[in-house]
Coordinates of C-alpha atoms in Angstrom, one line a residue:
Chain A
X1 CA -38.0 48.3 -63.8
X2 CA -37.6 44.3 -63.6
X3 CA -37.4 43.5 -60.0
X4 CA -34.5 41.3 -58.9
X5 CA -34.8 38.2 -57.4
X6 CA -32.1 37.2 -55.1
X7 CA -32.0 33.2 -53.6
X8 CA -32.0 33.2 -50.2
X9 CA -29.0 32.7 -48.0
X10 CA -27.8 29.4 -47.8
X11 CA -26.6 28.1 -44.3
X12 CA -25.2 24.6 -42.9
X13 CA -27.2 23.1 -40.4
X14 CA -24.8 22.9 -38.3
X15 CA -21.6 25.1 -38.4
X16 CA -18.7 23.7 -39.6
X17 CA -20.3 20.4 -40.5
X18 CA -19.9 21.1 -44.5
X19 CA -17.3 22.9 -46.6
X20 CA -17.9 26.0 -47.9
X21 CA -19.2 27.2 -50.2
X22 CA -22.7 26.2 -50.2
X23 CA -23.6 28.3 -53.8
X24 CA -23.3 24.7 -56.2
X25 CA -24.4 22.1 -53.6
X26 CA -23.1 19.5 -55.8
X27 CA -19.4 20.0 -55.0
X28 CA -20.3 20.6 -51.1
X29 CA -18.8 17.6 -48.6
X30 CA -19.4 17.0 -45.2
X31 CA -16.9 18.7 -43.6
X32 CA -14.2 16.8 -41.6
X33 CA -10.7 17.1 -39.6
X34 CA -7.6 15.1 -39.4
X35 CA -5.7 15.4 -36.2
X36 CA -1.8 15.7 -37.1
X37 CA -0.4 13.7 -33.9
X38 CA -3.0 10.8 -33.6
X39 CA -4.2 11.0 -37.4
X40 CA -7.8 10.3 -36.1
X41 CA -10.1 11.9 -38.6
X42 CA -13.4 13.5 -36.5
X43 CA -16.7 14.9 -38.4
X44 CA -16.9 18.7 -38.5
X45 CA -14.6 21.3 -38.0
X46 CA -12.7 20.6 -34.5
X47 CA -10.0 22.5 -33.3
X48 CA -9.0 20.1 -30.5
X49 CA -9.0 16.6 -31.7
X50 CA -11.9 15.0 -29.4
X51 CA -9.5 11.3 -29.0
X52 CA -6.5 12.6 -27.8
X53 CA -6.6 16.3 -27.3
X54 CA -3.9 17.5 -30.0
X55 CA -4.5 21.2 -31.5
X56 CA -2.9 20.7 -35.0
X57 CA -5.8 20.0 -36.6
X58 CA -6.3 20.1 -40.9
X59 CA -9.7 20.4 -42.1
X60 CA -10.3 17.9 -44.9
X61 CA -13.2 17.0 -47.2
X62 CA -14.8 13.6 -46.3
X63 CA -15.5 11.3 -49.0
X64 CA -18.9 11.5 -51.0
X65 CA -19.6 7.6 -50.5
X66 CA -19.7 5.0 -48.0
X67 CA -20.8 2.0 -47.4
X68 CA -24.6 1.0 -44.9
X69 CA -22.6 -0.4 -41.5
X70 CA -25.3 -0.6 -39.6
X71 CA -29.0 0.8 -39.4
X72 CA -32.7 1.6 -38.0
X73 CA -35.8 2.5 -39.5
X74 CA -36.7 5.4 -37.7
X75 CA -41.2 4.7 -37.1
X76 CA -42.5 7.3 -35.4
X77 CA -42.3 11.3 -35.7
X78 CA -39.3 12.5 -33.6
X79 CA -39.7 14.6 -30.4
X80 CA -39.3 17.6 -30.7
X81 CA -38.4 20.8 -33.2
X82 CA -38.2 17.5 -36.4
X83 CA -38.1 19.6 -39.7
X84 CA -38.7 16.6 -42.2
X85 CA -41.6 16.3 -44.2
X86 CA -45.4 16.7 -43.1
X87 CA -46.9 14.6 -42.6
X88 CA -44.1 12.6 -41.3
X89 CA -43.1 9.6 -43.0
X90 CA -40.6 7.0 -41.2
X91 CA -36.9 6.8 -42.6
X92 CA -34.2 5.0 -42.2
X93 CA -31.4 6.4 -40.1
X94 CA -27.9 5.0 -40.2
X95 CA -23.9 4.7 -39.4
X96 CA -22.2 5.3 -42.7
X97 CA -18.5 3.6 -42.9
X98 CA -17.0 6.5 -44.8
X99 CA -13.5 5.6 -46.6
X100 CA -11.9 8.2 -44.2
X101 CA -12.2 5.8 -40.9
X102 CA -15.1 7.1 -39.5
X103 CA -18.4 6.3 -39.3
X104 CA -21.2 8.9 -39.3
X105 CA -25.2 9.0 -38.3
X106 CA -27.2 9.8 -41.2
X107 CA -30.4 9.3 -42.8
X108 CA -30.6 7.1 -45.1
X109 CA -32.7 8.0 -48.4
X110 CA -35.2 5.7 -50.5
X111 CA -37.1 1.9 -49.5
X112 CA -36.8 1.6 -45.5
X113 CA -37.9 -2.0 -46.3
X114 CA -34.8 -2.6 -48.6
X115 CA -32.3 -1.4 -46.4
X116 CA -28.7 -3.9 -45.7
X117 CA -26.2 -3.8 -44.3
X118 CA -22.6 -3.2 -46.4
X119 CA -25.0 -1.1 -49.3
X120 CA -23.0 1.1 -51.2
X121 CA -24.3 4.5 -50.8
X122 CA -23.5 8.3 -51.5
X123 CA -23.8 11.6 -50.2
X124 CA -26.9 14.0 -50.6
X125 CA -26.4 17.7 -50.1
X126 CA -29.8 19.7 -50.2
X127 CA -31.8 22.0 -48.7
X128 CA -33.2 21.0 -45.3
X129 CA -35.6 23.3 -44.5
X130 CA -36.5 27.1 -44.5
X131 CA -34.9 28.6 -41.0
X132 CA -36.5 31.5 -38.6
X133 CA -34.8 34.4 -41.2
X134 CA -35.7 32.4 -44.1
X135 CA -32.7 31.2 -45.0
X136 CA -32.2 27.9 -46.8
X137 CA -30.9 25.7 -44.3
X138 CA -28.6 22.9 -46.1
X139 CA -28.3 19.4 -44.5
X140 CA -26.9 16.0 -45.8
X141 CA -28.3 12.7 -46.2
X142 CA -26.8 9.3 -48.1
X143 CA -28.9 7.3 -50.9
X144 CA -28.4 4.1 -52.1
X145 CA -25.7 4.6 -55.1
X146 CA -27.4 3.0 -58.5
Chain B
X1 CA -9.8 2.2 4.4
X2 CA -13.8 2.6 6.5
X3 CA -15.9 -0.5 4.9
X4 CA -19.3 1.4 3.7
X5 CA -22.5 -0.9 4.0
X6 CA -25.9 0.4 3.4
X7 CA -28.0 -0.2 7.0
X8 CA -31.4 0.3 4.5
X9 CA -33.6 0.7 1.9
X10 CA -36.8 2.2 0.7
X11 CA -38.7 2.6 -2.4
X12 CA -41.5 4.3 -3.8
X13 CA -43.5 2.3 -6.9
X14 CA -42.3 2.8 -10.6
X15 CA -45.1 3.7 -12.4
X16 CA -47.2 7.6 -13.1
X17 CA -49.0 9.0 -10.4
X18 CA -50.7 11.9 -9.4
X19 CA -48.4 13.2 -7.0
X20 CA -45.3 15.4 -6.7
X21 CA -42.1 14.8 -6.9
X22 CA -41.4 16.2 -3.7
X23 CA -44.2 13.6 -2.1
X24 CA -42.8 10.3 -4.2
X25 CA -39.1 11.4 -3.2
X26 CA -39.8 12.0 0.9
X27 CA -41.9 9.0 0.6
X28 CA -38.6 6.7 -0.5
X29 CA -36.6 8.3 1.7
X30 CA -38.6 8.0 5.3
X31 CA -39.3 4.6 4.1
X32 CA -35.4 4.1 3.9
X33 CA -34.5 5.9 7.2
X34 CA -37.4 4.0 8.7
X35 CA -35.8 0.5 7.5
X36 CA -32.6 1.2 8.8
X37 CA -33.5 2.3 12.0
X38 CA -31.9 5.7 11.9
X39 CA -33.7 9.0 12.5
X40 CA -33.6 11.8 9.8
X41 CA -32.0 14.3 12.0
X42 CA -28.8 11.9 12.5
X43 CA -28.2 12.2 8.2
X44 CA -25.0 14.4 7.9
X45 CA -25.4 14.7 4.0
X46 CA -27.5 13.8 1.6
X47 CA -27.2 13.0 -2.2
X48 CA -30.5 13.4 -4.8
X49 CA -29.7 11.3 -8.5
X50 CA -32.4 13.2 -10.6
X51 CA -32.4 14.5 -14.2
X52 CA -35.2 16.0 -15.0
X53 CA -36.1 17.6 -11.7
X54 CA -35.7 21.5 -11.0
X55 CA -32.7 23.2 -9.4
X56 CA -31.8 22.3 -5.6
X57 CA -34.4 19.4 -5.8
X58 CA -32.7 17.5 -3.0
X59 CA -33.5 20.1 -0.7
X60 CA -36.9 20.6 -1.6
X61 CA -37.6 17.1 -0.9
X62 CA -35.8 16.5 2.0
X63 CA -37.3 19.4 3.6
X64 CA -40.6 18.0 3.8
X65 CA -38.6 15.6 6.4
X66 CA -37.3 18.4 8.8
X67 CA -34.6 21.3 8.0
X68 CA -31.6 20.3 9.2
X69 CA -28.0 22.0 7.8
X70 CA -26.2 19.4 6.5
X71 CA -25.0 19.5 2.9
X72 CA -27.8 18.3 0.4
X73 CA -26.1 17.8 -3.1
X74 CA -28.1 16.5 -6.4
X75 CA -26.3 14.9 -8.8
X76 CA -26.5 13.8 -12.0
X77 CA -25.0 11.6 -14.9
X78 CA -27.8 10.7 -17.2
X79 CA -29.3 6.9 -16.7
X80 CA -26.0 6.0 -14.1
X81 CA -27.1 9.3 -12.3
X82 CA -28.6 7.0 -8.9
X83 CA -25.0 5.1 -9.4
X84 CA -23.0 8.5 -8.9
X85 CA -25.1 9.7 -5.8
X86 CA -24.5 6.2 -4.0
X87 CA -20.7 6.9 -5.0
X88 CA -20.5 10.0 -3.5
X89 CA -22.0 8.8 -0.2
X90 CA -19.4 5.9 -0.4
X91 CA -16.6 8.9 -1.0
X92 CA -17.9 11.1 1.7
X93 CA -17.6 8.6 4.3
X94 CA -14.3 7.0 3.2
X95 CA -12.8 10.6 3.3
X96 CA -14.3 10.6 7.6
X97 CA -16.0 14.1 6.7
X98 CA -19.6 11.5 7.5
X99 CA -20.6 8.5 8.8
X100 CA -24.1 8.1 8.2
X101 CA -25.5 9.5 4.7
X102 CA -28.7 9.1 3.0
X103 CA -28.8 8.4 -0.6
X104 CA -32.1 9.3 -2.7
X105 CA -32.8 8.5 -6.5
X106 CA -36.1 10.4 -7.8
X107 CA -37.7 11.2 -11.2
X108 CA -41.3 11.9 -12.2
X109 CA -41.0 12.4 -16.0
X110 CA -43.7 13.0 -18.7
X111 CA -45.1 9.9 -21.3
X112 CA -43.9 9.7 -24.4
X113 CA -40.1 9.7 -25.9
X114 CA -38.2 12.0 -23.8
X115 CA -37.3 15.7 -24.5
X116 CA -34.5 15.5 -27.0
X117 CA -33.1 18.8 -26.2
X118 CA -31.8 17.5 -22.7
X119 CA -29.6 15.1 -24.7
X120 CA -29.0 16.7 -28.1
X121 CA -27.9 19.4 -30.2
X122 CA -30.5 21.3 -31.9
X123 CA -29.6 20.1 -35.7
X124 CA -29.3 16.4 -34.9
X125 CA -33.3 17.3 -33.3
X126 CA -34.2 19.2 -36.7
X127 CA -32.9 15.9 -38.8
X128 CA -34.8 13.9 -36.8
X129 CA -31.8 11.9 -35.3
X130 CA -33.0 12.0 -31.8
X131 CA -34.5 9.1 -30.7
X132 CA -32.9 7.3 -28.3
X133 CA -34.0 3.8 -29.5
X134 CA -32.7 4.5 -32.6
X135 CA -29.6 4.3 -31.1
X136 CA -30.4 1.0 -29.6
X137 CA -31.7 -0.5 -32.6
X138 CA -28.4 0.1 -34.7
X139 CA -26.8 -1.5 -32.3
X140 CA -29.0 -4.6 -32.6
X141 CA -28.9 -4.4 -35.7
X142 CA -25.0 -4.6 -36.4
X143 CA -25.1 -7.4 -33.5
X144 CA -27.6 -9.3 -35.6
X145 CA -25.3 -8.9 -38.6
X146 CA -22.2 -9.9 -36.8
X147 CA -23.1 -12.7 -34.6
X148 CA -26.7 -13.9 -35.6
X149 CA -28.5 -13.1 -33.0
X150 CA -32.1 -13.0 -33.6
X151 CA -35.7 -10.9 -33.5
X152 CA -36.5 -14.1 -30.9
X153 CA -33.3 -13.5 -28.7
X154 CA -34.2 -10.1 -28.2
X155 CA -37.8 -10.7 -27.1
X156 CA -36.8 -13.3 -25.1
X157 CA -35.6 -10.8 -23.1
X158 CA -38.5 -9.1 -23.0
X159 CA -40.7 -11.9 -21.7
X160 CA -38.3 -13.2 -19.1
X161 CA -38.2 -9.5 -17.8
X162 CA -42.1 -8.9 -17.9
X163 CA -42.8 -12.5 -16.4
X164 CA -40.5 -11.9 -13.4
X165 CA -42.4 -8.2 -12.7
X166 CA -45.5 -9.9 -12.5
X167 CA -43.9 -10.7 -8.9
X168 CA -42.8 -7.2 -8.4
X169 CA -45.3 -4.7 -6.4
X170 CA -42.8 -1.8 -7.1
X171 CA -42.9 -2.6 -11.2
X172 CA -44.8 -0.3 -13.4
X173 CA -46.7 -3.2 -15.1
X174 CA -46.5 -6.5 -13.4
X175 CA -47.9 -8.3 -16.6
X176 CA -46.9 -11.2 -18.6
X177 CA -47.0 -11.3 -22.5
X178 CA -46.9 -14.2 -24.3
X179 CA -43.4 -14.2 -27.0
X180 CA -46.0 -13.9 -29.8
X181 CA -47.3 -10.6 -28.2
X182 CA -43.8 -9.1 -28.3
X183 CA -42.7 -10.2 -31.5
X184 CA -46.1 -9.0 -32.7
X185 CA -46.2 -5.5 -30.8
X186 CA -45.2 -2.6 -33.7
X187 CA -42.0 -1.5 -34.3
X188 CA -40.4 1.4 -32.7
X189 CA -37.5 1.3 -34.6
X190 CA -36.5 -1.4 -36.2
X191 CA -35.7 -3.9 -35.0
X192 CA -37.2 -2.8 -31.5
X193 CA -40.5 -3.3 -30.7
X194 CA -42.8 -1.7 -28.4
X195 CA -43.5 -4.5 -25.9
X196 CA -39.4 -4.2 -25.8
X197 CA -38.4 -0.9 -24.5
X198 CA -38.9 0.6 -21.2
X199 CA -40.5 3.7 -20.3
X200 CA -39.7 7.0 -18.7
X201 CA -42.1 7.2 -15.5
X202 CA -42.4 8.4 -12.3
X203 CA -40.3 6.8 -9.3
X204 CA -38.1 7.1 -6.1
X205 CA -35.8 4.6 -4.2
X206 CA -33.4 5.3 -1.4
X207 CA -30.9 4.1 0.8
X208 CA -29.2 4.9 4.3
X209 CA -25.2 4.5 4.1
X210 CA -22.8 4.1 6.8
X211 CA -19.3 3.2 7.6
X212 CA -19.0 -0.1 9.4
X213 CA -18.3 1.1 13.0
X214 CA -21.0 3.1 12.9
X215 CA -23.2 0.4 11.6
X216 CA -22.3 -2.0 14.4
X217 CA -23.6 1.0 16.8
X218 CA -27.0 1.1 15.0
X219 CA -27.3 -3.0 15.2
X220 CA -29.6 -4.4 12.1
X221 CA -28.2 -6.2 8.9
X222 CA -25.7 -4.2 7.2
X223 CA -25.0 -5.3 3.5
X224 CA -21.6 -4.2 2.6
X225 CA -20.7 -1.9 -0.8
X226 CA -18.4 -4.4 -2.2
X227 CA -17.7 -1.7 -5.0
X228 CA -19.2 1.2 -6.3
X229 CA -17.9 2.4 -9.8
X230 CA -18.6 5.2 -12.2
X231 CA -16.9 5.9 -15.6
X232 CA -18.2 7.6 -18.9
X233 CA -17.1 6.0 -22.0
X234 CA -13.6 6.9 -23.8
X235 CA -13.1 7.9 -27.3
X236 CA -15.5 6.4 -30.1
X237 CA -15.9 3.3 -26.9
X238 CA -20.0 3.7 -27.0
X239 CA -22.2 4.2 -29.8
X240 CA -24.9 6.0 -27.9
X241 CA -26.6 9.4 -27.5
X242 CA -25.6 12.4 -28.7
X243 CA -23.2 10.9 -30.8
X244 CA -22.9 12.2 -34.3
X245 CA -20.3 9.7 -35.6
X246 CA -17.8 7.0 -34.5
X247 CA -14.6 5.9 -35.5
X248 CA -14.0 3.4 -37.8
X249 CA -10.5 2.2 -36.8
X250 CA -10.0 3.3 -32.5
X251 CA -10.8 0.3 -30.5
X252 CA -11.4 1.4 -27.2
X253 CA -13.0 -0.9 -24.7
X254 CA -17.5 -0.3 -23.8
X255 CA -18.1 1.9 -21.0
X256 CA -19.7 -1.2 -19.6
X257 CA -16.4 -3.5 -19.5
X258 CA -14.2 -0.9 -18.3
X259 CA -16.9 0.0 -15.4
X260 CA -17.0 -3.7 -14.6
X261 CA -13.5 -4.7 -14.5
X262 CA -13.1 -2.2 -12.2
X263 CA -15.7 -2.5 -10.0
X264 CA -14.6 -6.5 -10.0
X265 CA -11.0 -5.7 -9.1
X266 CA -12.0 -3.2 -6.2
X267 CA -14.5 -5.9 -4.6
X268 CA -11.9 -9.0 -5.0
X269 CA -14.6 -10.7 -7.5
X270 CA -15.3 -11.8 -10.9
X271 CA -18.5 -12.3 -13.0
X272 CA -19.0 -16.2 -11.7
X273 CA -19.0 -15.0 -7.8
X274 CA -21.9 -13.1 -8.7
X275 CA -25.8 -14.7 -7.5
X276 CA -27.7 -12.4 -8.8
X277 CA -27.5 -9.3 -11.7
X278 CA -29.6 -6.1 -12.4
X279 CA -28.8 -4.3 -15.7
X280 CA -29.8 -1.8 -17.7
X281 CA -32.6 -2.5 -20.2
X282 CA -33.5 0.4 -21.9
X283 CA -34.2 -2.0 -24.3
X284 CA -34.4 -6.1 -24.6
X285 CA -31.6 -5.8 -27.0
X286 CA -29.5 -3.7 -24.2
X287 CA -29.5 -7.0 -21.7
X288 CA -28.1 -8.9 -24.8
X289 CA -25.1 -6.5 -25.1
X290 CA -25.0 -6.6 -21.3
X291 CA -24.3 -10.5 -20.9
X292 CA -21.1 -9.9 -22.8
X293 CA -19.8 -6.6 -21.7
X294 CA -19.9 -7.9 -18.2
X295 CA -18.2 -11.4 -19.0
X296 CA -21.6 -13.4 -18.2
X297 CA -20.7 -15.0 -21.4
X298 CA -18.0 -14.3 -24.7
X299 CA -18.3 -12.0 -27.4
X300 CA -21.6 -13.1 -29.6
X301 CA -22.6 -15.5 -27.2
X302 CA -25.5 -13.6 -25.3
X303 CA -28.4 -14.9 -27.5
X304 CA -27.4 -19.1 -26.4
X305 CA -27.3 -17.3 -22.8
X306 CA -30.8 -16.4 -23.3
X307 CA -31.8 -19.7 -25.6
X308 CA -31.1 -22.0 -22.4
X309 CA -32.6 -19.9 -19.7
X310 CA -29.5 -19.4 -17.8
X311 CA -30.2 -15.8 -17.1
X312 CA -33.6 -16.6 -15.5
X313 CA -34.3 -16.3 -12.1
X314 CA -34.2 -20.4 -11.7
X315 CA -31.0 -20.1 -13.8
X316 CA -27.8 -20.1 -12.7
X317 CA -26.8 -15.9 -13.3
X318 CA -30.2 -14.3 -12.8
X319 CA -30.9 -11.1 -14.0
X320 CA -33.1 -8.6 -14.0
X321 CA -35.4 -10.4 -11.3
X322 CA -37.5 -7.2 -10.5
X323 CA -38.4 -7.0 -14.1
X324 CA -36.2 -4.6 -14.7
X325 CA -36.5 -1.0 -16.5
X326 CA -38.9 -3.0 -19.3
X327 CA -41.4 -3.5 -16.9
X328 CA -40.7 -1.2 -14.1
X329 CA -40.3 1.9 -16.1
X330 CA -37.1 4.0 -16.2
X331 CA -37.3 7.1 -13.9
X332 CA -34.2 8.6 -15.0
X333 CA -32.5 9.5 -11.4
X334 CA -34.1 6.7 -9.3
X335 CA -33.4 3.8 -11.4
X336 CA -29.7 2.2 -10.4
X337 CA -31.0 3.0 -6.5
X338 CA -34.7 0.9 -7.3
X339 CA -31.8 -2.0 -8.5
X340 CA -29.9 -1.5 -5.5
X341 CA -33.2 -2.0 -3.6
X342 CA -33.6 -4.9 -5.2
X343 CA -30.3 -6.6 -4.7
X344 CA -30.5 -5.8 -0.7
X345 CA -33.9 -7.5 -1.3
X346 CA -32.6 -11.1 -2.7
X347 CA -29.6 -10.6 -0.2
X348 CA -31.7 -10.5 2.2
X349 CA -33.9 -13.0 0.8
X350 CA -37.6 -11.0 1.0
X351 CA -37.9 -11.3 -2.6
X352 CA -40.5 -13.8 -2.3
X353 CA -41.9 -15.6 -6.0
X354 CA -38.8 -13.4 -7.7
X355 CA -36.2 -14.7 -4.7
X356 CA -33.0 -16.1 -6.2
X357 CA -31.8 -19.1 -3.5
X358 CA -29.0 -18.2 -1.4
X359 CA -28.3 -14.9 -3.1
X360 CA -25.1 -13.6 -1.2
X361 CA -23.6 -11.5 -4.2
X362 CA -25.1 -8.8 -6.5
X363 CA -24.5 -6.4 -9.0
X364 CA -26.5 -3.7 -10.4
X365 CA -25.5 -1.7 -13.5
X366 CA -26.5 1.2 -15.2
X367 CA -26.0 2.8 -19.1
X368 CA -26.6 6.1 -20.6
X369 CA -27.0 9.3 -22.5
X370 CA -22.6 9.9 -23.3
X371 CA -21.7 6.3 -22.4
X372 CA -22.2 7.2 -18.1
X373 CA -22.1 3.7 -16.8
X374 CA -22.2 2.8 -13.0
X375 CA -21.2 -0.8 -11.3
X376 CA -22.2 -1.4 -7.8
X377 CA -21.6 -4.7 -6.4
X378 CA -23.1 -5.5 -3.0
X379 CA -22.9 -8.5 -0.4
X380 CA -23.5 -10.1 2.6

């Protein structure tokens, strides 16, 4: 009797952060919404618009590319429960200008010594880590786009 | 409306030390009570700024001075946390419930970067976006990209605020280094260096607060609360911790401006009536952004502020004479009440080596975690 191998579950690291479903993480975006009275559009999946308050809010898929607006190179191992690679290795961080109006904090993938401001860059979807029920827990990140 | 003056001040050291927080805190605030003259069991409410202290730490400190009833409240807003106690004290005796309160800031917080799950949510901590100069250093960055400011502005900064500690018992390291040292001291995170950030520590400062006519019955050298102001930062206004993103396209005033403008209007001042400054510098770069958001100078402009010295204590708007949080250290809750300290200090002019001459006017400001700022302007 062949035994059956099942992948493990997928989940965001952060609910509501990116659209569903996670199965073919090459079609998975990070997850936004567009408020329909001040037309502010806010990262994950908000039900109250956090600028002015408003409660018609449409989810929409943020765009896969962006452009480096401003960034840090992070040196030294975070505090705390960090689930990046051992032994740690320092990365650049950044704000992303996405197409959409907003700006989001992300790490920023490849040479930290090459980093610049304005690089074109696009979305990353992969698995993150293994969580506590070892699940595959899906994050994003941005690299520069060749 | 009751004028509220503060009657006096006391601090306890910025640095680590074997001793409780309990002993650092009662130590501030007997040294306070002491200075203004006024006994403890004459306090009708006090206010505790701390952050990383245990439940009903006011009490627990204050205690150790005698067990009176009165109302003991701690409070807390992040890095402006000393800025909202001092507020409340201003409040309570505006509204006639007191007439004589004591405010106490005190922290006692372990080495190292501090525990991200006070500030963040547990996925931004698993991707390994929760340093807090991180946040700092993006900033610089996009200010170095915008408006040229340079690696040298920044430690500038640094040296002018480690040179004036050197003068300051209460600082945490009372050392000059030489700009080479900074500039050559490793990265944090790029493009902040070691020798450029402050650190979290162990510290207490407090002050006695009264309304004026009850000030005149005490006799001393009241120095009157110009303004005390507290606001946390609007939509998108602050690119700070926690946040995850910012918009691209709201332009909402800094935390730091809108704090100010207010505080200016309510004390009948502006940024040129002002002797003598102490800001937040979480980081050499934070002083930069500072300059402008408090009208020192325009948009851009902060590193020729620094190139020609004007912010030194010989210059013509001082700031950060103590040595600020660089040098002293930043315990969390007693840091805007260690500035205040300092201002009465220069307005009173026992600052010795770090005095500014004929300091009348000052302002002390503090930034943090969600955009908390708090102005308070004090004078003679």
């Amino acid at each position: 009797m062949a035994t059956e191998h099942q992948a493990p579950k997928r989940v965001a690291i952060r609910d509501g952060l990116l659209t569903e479903p996670l199965d073919d993480l090459a079609k998975v975006r990070l997850q936004g919404s567009r408020c329909r009275h001040c037309n502010e559009v806010t990262l994950g999946r908000n039900a109250i618009c956090p600028n002015c308050g408003g409660i018609d809010m449409d989810p929409v898929a943020l765009a896969d590319h962006g452009e480096l607006w401003t960034y840090t190179v992070v040196r030294h191992k975070p505090p705390g429960d960090y689930r990046g690679p051992e032994p740690f290795k320092p990365f650049g961080l950044g704000l992303v200008e996405l197409p959409d109006g907003l700006r989001v904090v992300s790490p920023i993938e490849g040479d930290v010594d090459s980093l610049k401001v304005g690089t074109p860059l696009r979305l990353k979807i992969s698995v993150h880590h293994t969580g506590a029920a070892g699940e595959d827990v899906v994050a994003f990140a941005f690299a520069p786009r060749l | 409306m009751s004028d509220v003056v503060i009657l006096g001040a006391g601090i306890h050291p910025f640095g680590r030390f074997d001793k409780t927080y309990e002993e650092i805190g009662s130590y501030a605030a007997a040294a306070a009570l002491a200075d203004a003259g006024v006994a403890w069991r004459d306090i009708q409410a006090a206010y505790l700024s701390r952050m990383y202290l245990p439940a009903t730490s006011g009490a627990r400190i204050l205690r150790r001075l005698g067990s009176t009833d009165i109302p003991i409240v701690d409070v807390e807003a992040a890095c402006a946390s000393g800025g909202v106690a001092l507020r409340q004290a201003v409040l309570a005796i505006r509204s006639g419930e007191a007439d004589l309160v004591l405010v106490l800031g005190t922290e006692k917080m372990p080495r190292g970067f501090m525990d991200p799950r006070m500030i963040y949510s547990p996925w931004q901590v698993e991707m390994g976006m929760s340093l807090n100069p991180s946040y700092w250093s993006m900033r610089a960055r996009r200010h170095m990209y915008e408006f040229g400011t340079t690696d040298l502005h920044i430690a500038k900064v640094a040296h002018k605020n480690h040179r004036n500690s050197v003068h300051n018992p209460n600082s945490m390291y009372q050392k000059e280094f030489s700009l080479e040292e900074i500039i050559n001291s490793p990265l944090v995170c790029d493009p902040i260096r070691r020798l450029e950030i402050c650190a979290p520590n162990d510290g207490a400062a407090a002050v006695v607060v009264a309304s004026r006519e009850r000030a005149a019955k005490i006799g001393g050298h009241p120095i009157t609360i110009a303004a005390c102001c507290h606001s946390i930062a609007r939509f998108s206004a602050d690119f700070r911790c926690p946040a995850d993103s910012m918009s691209a396209t709201a332009n909402n005033p800094g935390p730091t401006e809108v704090t100010a403008k207010q505080a200016f209007e309510r004390a009948g001042l502006g940024p040129k009536d002002i002797d003598c400054f102490e800001v937040q510098d979480t980081d050499a770069f934070c002083e930069i952004e500072i300059y402008e958001e408090l009208g020192l100078c325009g948009l851009g402009e902060a590193g020729r502020l620094i190139d020609e010295g004007r912010t030194e204590i010989g210059g013509d708007m001082p700031v950060n004479m103590s040595g600020g949080l660089i040098s002293k250290g930043e315990p969390v809750g007693a840091s805007h009440l260690g500035q205040v300290v300092e201002i009465i200090s220069q307005l009173r002019g026992q600052s010795g080596k770090r005095q500014v001459a004929d300091a009348k006017v000052g302002l002390a400001h503090v930034l943090g975690a969600g955009g908390n700022c708090a102005v308070t302007i004090l004078k003679n």
